[in-house]
Amino acid sequence: MKLYKIRFIVLGLLLRVFFVWCQTCGTKFTDPASSSYLAQVVVEAKVARTMSTSDLGRYNVTLAIRKVRKGATLLPGGRKTKTLLIGEFGEENLSDCVTSITKSSKKYFFFLKKVTVENSTFFRISAFPVLVSKQNGRLIRKAACKNCGKY
């Protein structure tokens, strides 16, 4: 009987460890619609330039913004913002919400949050970027709707 209980305890611990490691960017929602809903700013952009920030292989990215899908009031130039510096990118790390952008010629949807540290304001990704497609565009447009989900 004791062996039976120990098996369930070990199984429970393994499931808990697996569940914690599978979370990305502090949330268990990884689809574009949920990422869009939870993000403060959503932009459709290409990577214009990368700038190294440390010896750890991390770098910041300057985006050439094509379209602001959500949160234009949080951006420095509103909807007219053409470029935006965001960080931090590098070797993929799910718990730190760090990913690498390998195809700089492709368009991505970037899900951003505004971060303020010691009188300095900048943007970080709140979910991993996804490639632009018609399906992802529809999902993001519906999730970023201003009046959706309000009673």
Short mmCIF file of C-alpha atoms in Angstrom, two decimals:
data_model
loop_
_atom_site.label_atom_id
_atom_site.label_comp_id
_atom_site.label_asym_id
_atom_site.label_seq_id
_atom_site.Cartn_x
_atom_site.Cartn_y
_atom_site.Cartn_z
CA MET A 1 0.00 0.00 0.00
CA LYS A 2 2.87 2.38 0.80
CA LEU A 3 4.42 1.79 -2.63
CA TYR A 4 1.07 2.67 -4.20
CA LYS A 5 0.98 6.05 -2.37
CA ILE A 6 4.60 6.81 -3.22
CA ARG A 7 3.89 6.26 -6.92
CA PHE A 8 1.09 8.84 -6.83
CA ILE A 9 3.25 11.34 -4.96
CA VAL A 10 6.10 10.96 -7.47
CA LEU A 11 3.67 11.25 -10.38
CA GLY A 12 2.19 14.42 -8.87
CA LEU A 13 5.63 15.96 -8.40
CA LEU A 14 6.65 15.12 -11.96
CA LEU A 15 3.47 16.66 -13.37
CA ARG A 16 3.98 19.82 -11.31
CA VAL A 17 7.60 20.21 -12.46
CA PHE A 18 6.56 19.65 -16.08
CA PHE A 19 3.72 22.18 -15.77
CA VAL A 20 6.02 24.87 -14.34
CA TRP A 21 8.64 24.36 -17.04
CA CYS A 22 6.05 24.52 -19.81
CA GLN A 23 4.87 28.01 -18.89
CA THR A 24 6.17 30.75 -21.14
CA CYS A 25 6.64 34.37 -20.14
CA GLY A 26 4.82 33.86 -16.86
CA THR A 27 1.61 32.58 -18.44
CA LYS A 28 0.36 29.25 -19.71
CA PHE A 29 -1.38 30.87 -22.70
CA THR A 30 0.75 30.66 -25.83
CA ASP A 31 -1.72 31.25 -28.66
CA PRO A 32 -1.66 34.61 -30.53
CA ALA A 33 -5.13 35.66 -29.38
CA SER A 34 -4.35 35.21 -25.67
CA SER A 35 -0.95 36.85 -26.10
CA SER A 36 -2.61 39.82 -27.79
CA TYR A 37 -5.25 40.15 -25.10
CA LEU A 38 -2.68 40.04 -22.28
CA ALA A 39 -0.14 42.39 -23.94
CA GLN A 40 -0.18 46.16 -23.43
CA VAL A 41 1.07 46.84 -26.97
CA VAL A 42 0.85 44.72 -30.13
CA VAL A 43 2.73 45.76 -33.26
CA GLU A 44 3.29 44.24 -36.67
CA ALA A 45 6.93 44.86 -37.57
CA LYS A 46 10.19 43.69 -39.11
CA VAL A 47 13.52 43.56 -37.34
CA ALA A 48 15.51 46.56 -38.60
CA ARG A 49 18.66 46.20 -36.49
CA THR A 50 20.12 44.26 -33.58
CA MET A 51 22.43 45.73 -30.94
CA SER A 52 24.47 43.66 -28.50
CA THR A 53 23.97 44.54 -24.82
CA SER A 54 26.16 42.06 -22.94
CA ASP A 55 28.58 39.19 -23.17
CA LEU A 56 25.81 36.71 -22.39
CA GLY A 57 24.64 36.65 -26.00
CA ARG A 58 21.72 38.97 -25.29
CA TYR A 59 20.78 41.81 -27.62
CA ASN A 60 18.16 44.49 -28.17
CA VAL A 61 16.20 44.84 -31.38
CA THR A 62 15.08 47.92 -33.27
CA LEU A 63 11.76 47.29 -35.00
CA ALA A 64 10.53 48.91 -38.19
CA ILE A 65 6.85 49.17 -37.33
CA ARG A 66 4.37 48.48 -40.10
CA LYS A 67 1.16 48.65 -38.07
CA VAL A 68 0.15 49.23 -34.44
CA ARG A 69 -2.57 46.73 -33.52
CA LYS A 70 -3.05 47.65 -29.85
CA GLY A 71 -1.79 50.20 -27.32
CA ALA A 72 -0.87 53.12 -29.56
CA THR A 73 -1.26 55.54 -26.65
CA LEU A 74 1.63 53.84 -24.81
CA LEU A 75 4.07 54.32 -27.70
CA PRO A 76 6.23 57.48 -27.80
CA GLY A 77 4.80 58.66 -31.14
CA GLY A 78 1.40 56.98 -30.98
CA ARG A 79 0.23 55.37 -34.21
CA LYS A 80 2.85 57.34 -36.15
CA THR A 81 5.74 55.53 -34.46
CA LYS A 82 8.01 54.12 -37.19
CA THR A 83 10.77 52.52 -35.10
CA LEU A 84 10.90 51.10 -31.60
CA LEU A 85 13.75 49.66 -29.55
CA ILE A 86 12.81 46.57 -27.55
CA GLY A 87 14.77 44.00 -25.57
CA GLU A 88 15.85 41.48 -24.60
CA PHE A 89 16.58 38.74 -27.13
CA GLY A 90 19.12 35.92 -27.27
CA GLU A 91 19.24 32.19 -26.77
CA GLU A 92 15.71 30.94 -26.10
CA ASN A 93 14.79 30.80 -22.42
CA LEU A 94 11.12 30.16 -21.66
CA SER A 95 11.12 31.26 -18.02
CA ASP A 96 12.88 34.60 -18.70
CA CYS A 97 10.73 35.26 -21.78
CA VAL A 98 13.75 35.49 -24.05
CA THR A 99 13.74 34.26 -27.62
CA SER A 100 15.84 34.73 -30.72
CA ILE A 101 14.70 36.27 -33.97
CA THR A 102 16.32 34.33 -36.78
CA LYS A 103 14.53 35.66 -39.85
CA SER A 104 14.95 39.43 -39.87
CA SER A 105 13.39 39.75 -43.33
CA LYS A 106 10.08 38.30 -42.11
CA LYS A 107 7.23 40.26 -40.50
CA TYR A 108 6.25 39.36 -36.95
CA PHE A 109 3.56 40.28 -34.46
CA PHE A 110 5.34 41.50 -31.31
CA PHE A 111 3.50 41.41 -27.97
CA LEU A 112 5.01 44.05 -25.70
CA LYS A 113 4.77 45.36 -22.16
CA LYS A 114 6.02 48.71 -20.93
CA VAL A 115 8.70 48.45 -18.23
CA THR A 116 9.98 51.31 -16.05
CA VAL A 117 13.24 50.94 -14.15
CA GLU A 118 14.89 53.91 -12.37
CA ASN A 119 13.37 56.71 -14.50
CA SER A 120 13.96 54.70 -17.68
CA THR A 121 11.03 53.40 -19.72
CA PHE A 122 11.41 50.71 -22.36
CA PHE A 123 9.52 47.79 -23.89
CA ARG A 124 10.01 44.06 -23.43
CA ILE A 125 8.19 41.17 -25.01
CA SER A 126 5.32 39.78 -22.97
CA ALA A 127 4.92 36.73 -25.24
CA PHE A 128 6.98 35.20 -27.98
CA PRO A 129 6.61 36.86 -31.40
CA VAL A 130 4.66 35.03 -34.11
CA LEU A 131 5.00 35.26 -37.87
CA VAL A 132 2.45 37.42 -39.67
CA SER A 133 -0.25 35.39 -41.40
CA LYS A 134 -3.90 35.95 -42.27
CA GLN A 135 -5.05 33.57 -39.55
CA ASN A 136 -2.85 35.16 -36.86
CA GLY A 137 -3.95 38.62 -38.01
CA ARG A 138 -7.62 37.72 -37.59
CA LEU A 139 -7.05 36.23 -34.15
CA ILE A 140 -5.11 39.28 -32.98
CA ARG A 141 -7.61 41.74 -34.44
CA LYS A 142 -10.48 40.02 -32.61
CA ALA A 143 -8.57 39.76 -29.31
CA ALA A 144 -7.39 43.40 -29.42
CA CYS A 145 -10.92 44.68 -29.99
CA LYS A 146 -11.62 47.58 -27.57
CA ASN A 147 -15.17 46.59 -26.62
CA CYS A 148 -14.84 42.80 -26.79
CA GLY A 149 -15.48 40.90 -23.59
CA LYS A 150 -16.91 43.90 -21.71
CA TYR A 151 -20.33 43.69 -20.14
#
